[in-house]
PDB file of C-alpha atoms and ligand atoms in Angstrom:
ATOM      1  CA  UNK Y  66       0.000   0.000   0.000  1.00 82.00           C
ATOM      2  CA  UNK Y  67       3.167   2.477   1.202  1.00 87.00           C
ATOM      3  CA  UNK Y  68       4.868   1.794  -2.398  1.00 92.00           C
ATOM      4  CA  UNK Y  69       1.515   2.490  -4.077  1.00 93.00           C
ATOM      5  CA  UNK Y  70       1.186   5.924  -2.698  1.00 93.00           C
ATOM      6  CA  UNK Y  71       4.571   6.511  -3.159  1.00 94.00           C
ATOM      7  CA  UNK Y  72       4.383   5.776  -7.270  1.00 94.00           C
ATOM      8  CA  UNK Y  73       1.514   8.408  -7.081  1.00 95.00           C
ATOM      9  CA  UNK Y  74       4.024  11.057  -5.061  1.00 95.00           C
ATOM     10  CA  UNK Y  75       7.086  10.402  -7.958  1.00 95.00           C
ATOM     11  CA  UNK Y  76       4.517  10.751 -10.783  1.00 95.00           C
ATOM     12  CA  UNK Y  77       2.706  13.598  -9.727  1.00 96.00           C
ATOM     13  CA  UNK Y  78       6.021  15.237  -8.550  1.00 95.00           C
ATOM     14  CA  UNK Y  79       7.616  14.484 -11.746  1.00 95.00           C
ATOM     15  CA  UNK Y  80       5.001  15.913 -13.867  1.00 96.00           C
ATOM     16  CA  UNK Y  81       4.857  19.165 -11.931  1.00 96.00           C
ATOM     17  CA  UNK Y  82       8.471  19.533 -12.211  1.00 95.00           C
ATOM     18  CA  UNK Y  83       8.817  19.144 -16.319  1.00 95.00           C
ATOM     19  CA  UNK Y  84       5.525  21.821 -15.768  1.00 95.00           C
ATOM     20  CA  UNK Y  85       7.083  23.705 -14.120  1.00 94.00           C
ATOM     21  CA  UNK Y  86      10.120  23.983 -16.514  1.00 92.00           C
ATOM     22  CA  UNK Y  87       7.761  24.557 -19.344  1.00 92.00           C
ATOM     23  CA  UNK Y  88       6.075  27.596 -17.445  1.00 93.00           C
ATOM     24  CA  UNK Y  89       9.276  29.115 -16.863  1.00 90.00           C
ATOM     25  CA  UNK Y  90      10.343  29.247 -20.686  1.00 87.00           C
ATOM     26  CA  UNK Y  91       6.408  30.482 -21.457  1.00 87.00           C
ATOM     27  CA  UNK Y  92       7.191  33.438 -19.655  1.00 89.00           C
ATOM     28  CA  UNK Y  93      10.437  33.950 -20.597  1.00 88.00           C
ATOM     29  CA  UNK Y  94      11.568  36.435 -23.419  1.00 85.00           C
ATOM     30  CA  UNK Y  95      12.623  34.247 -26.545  1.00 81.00           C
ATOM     31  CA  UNK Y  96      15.520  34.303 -27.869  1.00 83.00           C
ATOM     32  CA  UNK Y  97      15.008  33.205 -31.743  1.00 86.00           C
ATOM     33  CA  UNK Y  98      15.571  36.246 -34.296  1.00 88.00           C
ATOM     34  CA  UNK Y  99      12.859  37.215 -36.947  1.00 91.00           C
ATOM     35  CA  UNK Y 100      15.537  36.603 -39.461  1.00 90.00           C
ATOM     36  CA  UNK Y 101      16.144  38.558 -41.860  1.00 88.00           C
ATOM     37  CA  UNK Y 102      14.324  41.686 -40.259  1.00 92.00           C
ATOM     38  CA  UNK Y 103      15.899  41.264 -37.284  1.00 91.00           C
ATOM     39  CA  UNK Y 104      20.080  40.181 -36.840  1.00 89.00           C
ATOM     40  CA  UNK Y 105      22.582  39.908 -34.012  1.00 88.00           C
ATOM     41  CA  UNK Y 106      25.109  42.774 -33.849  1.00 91.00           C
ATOM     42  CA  UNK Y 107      28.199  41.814 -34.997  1.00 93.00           C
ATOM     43  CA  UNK Y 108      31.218  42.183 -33.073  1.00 95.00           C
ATOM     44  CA  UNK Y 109      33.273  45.469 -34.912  1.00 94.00           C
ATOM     45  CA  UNK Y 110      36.245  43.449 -36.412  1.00 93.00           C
ATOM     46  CA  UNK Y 111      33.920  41.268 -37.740  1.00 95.00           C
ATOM     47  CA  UNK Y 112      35.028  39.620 -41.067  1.00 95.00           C
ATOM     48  CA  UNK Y 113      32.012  39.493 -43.726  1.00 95.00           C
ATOM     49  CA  UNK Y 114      32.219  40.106 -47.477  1.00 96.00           C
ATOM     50  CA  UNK Y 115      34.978  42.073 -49.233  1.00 96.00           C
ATOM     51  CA  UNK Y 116      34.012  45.597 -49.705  1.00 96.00           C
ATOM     52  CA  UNK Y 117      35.958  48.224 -52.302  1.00 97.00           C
ATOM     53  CA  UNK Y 118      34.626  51.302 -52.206  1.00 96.00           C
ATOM     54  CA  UNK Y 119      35.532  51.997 -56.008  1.00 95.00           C
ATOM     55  CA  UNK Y 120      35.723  55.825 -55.920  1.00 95.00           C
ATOM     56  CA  UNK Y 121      38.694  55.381 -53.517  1.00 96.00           C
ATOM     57  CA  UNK Y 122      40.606  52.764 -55.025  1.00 97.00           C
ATOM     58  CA  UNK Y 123      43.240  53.550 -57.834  1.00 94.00           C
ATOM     59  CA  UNK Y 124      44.248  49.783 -59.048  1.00 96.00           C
ATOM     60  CA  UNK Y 125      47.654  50.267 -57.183  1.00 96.00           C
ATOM     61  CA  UNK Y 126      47.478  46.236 -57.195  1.00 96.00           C
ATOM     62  CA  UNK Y 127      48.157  46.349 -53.398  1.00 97.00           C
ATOM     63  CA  UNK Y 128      45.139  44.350 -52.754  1.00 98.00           C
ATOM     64  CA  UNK Y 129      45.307  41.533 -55.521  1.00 98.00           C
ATOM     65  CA  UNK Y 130      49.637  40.927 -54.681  1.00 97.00           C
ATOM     66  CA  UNK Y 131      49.206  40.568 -51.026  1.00 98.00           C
ATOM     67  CA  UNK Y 132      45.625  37.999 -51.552  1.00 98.00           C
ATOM     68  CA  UNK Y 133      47.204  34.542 -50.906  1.00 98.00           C
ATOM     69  CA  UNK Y 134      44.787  32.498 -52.759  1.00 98.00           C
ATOM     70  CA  UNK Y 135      44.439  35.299 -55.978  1.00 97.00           C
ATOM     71  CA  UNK Y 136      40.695  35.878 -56.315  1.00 97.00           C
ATOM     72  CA  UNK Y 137      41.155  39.672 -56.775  1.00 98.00           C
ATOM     73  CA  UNK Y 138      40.978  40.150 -60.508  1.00 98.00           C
ATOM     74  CA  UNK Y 139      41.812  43.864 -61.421  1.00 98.00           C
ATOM     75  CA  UNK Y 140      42.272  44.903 -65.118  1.00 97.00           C
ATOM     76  CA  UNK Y 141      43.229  48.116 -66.625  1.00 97.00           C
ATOM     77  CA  UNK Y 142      43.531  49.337 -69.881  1.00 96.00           C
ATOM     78  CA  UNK Y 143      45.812  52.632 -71.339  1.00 96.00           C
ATOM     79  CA  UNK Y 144      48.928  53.683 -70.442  1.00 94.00           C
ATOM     80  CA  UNK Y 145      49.510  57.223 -68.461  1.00 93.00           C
ATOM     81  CA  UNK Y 146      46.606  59.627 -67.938  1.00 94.00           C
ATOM     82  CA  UNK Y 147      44.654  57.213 -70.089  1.00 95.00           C
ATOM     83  CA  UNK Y 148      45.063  54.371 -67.949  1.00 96.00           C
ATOM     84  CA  UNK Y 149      41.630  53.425 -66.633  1.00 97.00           C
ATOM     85  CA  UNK Y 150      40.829  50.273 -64.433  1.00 97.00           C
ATOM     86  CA  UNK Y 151      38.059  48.511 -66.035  1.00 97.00           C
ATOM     87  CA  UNK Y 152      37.856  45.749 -63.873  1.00 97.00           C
ATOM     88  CA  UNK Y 153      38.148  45.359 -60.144  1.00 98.00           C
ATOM     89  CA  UNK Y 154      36.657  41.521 -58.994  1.00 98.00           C
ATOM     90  CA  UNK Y 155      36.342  39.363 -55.924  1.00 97.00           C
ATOM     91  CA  UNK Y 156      35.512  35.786 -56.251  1.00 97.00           C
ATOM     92  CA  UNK Y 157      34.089  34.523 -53.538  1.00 96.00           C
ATOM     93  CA  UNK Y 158      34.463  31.200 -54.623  1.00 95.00           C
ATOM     94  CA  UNK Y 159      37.937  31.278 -53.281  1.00 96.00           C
ATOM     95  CA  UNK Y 160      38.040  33.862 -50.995  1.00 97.00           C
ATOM     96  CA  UNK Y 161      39.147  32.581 -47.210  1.00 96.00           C
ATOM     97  CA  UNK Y 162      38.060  35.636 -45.507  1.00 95.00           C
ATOM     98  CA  UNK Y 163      41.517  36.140 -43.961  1.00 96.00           C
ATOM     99  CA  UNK Y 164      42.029  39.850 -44.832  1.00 96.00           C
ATOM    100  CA  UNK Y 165      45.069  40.567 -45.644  1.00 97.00           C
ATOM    101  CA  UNK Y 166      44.170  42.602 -48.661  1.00 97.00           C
ATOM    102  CA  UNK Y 167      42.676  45.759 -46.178  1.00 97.00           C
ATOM    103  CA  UNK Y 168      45.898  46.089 -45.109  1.00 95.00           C
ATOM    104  CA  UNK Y 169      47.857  47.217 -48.035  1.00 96.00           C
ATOM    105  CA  UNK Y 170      45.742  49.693 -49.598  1.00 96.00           C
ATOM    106  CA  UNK Y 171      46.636  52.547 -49.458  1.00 94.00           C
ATOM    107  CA  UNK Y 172      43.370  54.677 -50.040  1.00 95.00           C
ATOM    108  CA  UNK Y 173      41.513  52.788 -47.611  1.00 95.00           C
ATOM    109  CA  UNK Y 174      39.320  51.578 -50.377  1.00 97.00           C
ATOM    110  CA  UNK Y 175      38.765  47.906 -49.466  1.00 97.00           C
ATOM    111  CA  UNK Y 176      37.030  46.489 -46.439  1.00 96.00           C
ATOM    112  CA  UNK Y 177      35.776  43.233 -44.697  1.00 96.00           C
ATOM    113  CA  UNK Y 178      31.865  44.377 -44.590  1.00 95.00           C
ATOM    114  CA  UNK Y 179      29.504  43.087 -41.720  1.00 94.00           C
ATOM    115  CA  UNK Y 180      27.657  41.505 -44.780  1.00 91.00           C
ATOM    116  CA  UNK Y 181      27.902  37.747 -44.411  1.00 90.00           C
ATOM    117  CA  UNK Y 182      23.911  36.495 -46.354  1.00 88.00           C
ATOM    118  CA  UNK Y 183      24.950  36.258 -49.556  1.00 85.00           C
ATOM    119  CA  UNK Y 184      23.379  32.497 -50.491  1.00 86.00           C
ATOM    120  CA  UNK Y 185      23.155  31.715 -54.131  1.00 90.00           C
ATOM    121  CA  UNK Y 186      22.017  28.641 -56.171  1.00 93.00           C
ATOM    122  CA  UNK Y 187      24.805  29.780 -58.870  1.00 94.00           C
ATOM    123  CA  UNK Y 188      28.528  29.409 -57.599  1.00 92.00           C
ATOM    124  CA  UNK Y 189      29.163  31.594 -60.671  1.00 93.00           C
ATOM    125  CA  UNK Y 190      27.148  34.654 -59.215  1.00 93.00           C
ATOM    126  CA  UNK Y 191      30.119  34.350 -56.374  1.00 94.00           C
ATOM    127  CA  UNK Y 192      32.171  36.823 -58.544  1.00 96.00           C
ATOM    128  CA  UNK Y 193      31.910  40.075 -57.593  1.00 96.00           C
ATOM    129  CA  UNK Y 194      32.232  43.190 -59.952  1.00 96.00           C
ATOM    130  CA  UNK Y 195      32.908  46.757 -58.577  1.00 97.00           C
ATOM    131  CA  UNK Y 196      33.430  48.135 -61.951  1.00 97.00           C
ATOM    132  CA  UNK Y 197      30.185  49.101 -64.130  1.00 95.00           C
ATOM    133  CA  UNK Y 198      31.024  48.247 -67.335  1.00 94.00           C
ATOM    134  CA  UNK Y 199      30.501  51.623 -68.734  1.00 95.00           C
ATOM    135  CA  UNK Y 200      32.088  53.621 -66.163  1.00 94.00           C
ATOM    136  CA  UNK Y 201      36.250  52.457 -65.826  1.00 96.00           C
ATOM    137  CA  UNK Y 202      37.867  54.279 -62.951  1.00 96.00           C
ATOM    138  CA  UNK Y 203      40.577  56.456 -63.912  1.00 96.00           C
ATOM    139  CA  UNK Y 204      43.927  55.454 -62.065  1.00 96.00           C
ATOM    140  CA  UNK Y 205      46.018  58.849 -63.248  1.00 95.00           C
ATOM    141  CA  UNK Y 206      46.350  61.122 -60.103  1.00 94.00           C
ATOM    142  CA  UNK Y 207      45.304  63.980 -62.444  1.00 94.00           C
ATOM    143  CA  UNK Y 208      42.450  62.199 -64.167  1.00 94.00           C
ATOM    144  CA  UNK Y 209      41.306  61.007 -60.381  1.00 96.00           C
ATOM    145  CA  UNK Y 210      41.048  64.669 -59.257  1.00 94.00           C
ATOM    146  CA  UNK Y 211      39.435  65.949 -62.713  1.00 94.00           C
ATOM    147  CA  UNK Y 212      37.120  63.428 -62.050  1.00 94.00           C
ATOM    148  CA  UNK Y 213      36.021  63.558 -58.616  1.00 94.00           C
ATOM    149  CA  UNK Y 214      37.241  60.535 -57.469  1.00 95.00           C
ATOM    150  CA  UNK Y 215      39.159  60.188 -54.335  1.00 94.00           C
ATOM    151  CA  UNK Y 216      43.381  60.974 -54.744  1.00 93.00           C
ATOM    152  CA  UNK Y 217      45.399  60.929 -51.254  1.00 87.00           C
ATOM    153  CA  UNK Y 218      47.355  63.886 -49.826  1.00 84.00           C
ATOM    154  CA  UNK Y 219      50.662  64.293 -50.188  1.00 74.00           C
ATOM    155  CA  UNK Y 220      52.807  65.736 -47.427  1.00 62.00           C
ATOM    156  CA  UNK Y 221      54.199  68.920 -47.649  1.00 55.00           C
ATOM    157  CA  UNK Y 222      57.867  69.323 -49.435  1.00 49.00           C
ATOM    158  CA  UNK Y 223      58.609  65.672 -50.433  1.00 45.00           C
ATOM    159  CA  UNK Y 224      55.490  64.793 -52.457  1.00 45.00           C
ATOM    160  CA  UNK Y 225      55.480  61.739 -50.371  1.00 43.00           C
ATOM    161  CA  UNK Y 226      52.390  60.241 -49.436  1.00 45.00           C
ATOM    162  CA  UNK Y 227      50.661  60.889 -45.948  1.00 45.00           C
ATOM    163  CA  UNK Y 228      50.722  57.891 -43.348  1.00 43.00           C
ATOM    164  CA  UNK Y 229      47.474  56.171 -43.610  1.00 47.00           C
ATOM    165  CA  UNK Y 230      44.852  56.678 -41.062  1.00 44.00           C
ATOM    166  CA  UNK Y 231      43.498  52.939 -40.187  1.00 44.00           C
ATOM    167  CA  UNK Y 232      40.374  54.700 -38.534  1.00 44.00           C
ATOM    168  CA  UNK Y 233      37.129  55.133 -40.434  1.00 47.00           C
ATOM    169  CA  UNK Y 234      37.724  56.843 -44.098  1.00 46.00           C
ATOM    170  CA  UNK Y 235      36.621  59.930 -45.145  1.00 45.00           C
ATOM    171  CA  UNK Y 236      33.234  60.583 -46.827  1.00 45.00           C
ATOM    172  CA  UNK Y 237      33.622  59.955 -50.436  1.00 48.00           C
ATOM    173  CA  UNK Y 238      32.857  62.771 -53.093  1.00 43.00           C
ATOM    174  CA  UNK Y 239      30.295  61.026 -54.681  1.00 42.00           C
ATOM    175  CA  UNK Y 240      28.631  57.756 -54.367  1.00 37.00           C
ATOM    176  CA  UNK Y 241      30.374  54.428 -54.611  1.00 40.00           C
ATOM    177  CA  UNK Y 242      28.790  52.050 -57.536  1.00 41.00           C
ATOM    178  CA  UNK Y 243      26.987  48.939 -55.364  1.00 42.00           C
ATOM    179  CA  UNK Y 244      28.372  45.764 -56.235  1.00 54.00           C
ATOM    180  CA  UNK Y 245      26.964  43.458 -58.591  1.00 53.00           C
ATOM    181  CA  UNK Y 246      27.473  39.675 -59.021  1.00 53.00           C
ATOM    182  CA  UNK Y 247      28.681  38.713 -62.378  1.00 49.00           C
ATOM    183  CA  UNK Y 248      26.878  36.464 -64.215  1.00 42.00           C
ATOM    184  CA  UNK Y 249      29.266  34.127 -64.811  1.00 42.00           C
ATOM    185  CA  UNK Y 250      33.086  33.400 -63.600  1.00 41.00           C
ATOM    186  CA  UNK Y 251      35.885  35.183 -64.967  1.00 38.00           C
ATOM    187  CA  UNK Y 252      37.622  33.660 -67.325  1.00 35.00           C
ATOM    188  CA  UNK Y 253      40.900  30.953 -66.484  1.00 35.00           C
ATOM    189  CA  UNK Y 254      43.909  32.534 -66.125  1.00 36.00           C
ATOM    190  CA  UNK Y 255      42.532  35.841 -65.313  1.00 38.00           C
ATOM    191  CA  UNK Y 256      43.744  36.210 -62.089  1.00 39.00           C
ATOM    192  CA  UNK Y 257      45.813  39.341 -61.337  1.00 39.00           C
ATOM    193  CA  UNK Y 258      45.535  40.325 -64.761  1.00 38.00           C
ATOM    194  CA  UNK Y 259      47.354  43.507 -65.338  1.00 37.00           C
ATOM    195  CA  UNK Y 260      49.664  43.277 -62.948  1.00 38.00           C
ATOM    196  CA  UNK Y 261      52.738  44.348 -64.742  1.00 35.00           C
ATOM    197  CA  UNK Y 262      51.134  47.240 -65.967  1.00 32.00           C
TER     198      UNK Y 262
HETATM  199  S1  SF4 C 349      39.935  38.383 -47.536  1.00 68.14           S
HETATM  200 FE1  SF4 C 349      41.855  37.251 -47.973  1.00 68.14          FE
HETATM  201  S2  SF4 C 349      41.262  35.698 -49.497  1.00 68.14           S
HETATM  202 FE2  SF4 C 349      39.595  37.235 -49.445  1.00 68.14          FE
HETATM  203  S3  SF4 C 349      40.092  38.694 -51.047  1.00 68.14           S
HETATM  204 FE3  SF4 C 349      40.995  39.499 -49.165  1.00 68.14          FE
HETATM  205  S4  SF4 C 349      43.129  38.685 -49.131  1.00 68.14           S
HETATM  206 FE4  SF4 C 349      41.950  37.494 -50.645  1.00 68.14          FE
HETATM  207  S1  SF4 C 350      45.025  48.122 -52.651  1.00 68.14           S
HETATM  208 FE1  SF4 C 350      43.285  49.538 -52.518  1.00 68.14          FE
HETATM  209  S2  SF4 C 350      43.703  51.118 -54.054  1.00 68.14           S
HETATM  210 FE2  SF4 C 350      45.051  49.374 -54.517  1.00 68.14          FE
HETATM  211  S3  SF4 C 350      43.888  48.155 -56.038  1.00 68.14           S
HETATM  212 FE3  SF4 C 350      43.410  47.308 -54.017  1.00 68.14          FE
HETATM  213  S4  SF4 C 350      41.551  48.378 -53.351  1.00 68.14           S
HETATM  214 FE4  SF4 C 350      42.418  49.553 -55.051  1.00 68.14          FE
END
């Protein structure tokens, strides 16, 4: 008879504690996200997509030379004031997120974004063009300024270039072009195309 009443004791018990557990969670605040109207702040030095703000950069190559696995493409055409950068591509196929191009440039052009949703059914749409097609960035200090695209100081005296700030760059003179995902990869053997120009 004891043990009877005692069964009854555990299995009441037990189902008030597990209700009790459940209660506690009802009234609790909950923790999922809405995603993708709501998102978790990311920590500052967070590493998301590769981010050139075109009107800054000035194909020095900086970027592409110091990428260890090459999936900057940048590709200029002209010689002098007519040299004009006509391409300026990440693939994301290959990127490893490790940025050591930021580091290099010397116009503070490129970034690691706190963009990190960028799923695609197409690999190929991985490739990311900065450059509109009809709009090739002049690299010519002269042509920069006549243009309204970003050129950095010089120091007084020696024509040699300022140190560069690693804080947040200045606002840009005019818009950056968004990036767009190219419809297809770039061709083999493109990598670091015009490098010895
Ligand atoms: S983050 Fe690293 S792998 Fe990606 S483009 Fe920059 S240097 Fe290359
Ligand atoms: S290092 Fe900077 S300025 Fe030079 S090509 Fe890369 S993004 Fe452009």
């Amino acid at each position: 008879m004891a043990q009877y009443f005692a069964d009854i004791f555990h299995t009441v018990s037990s189902v008030l504690q597990g209700m009790g557990i459940t209660l506690k969670h009802f009234v609790r605040k909950p923790v999922t996200l809405q995603y993708p109207d709501e998102r978790w702040v990311l920590p500052e030095r967070f590493r998301g997509f590769v981010h050139n703000n075109i009107i800054r950069c000035n194909a020095c190559l900086g970027c592409a030379k110091a990428c260890p696995v090459s999936c900057i493409y940048i590709e200029t055409e002209g010689k002098g004031k007519d040299r004009y950068m006509t391409r300026w591509a990440v693939d994301f196929n290959k990127c490893i997120w490790c940025g050591f191009c930021v580091d290099p440039c010397p116009t503070n052009a490129i970034s690691m974004s706190h963009d990190y949703d960028h799923s695609l059914y197409d690999r190929r749409r991985l490739v990311y063009e900065y450059v509109p097609p009809d709009k090739p960035v002049p690299c010519h200090r002269e042509k920069r300024l006549e243009m309204g695209y970003f050129v950095e100081e010089k120091s007084a005296g020696e024509g040699a270039e300022q140190p560069k700030p690693r804080a947040k760059p200045a606002p840009d003179p005019a818009p950056a072009a968004p990036p767009a995902p190219a419809p297809e990869s770039p061709p083999a053997g493109a990598d670091r195309k015009g490098e010895d120009q």
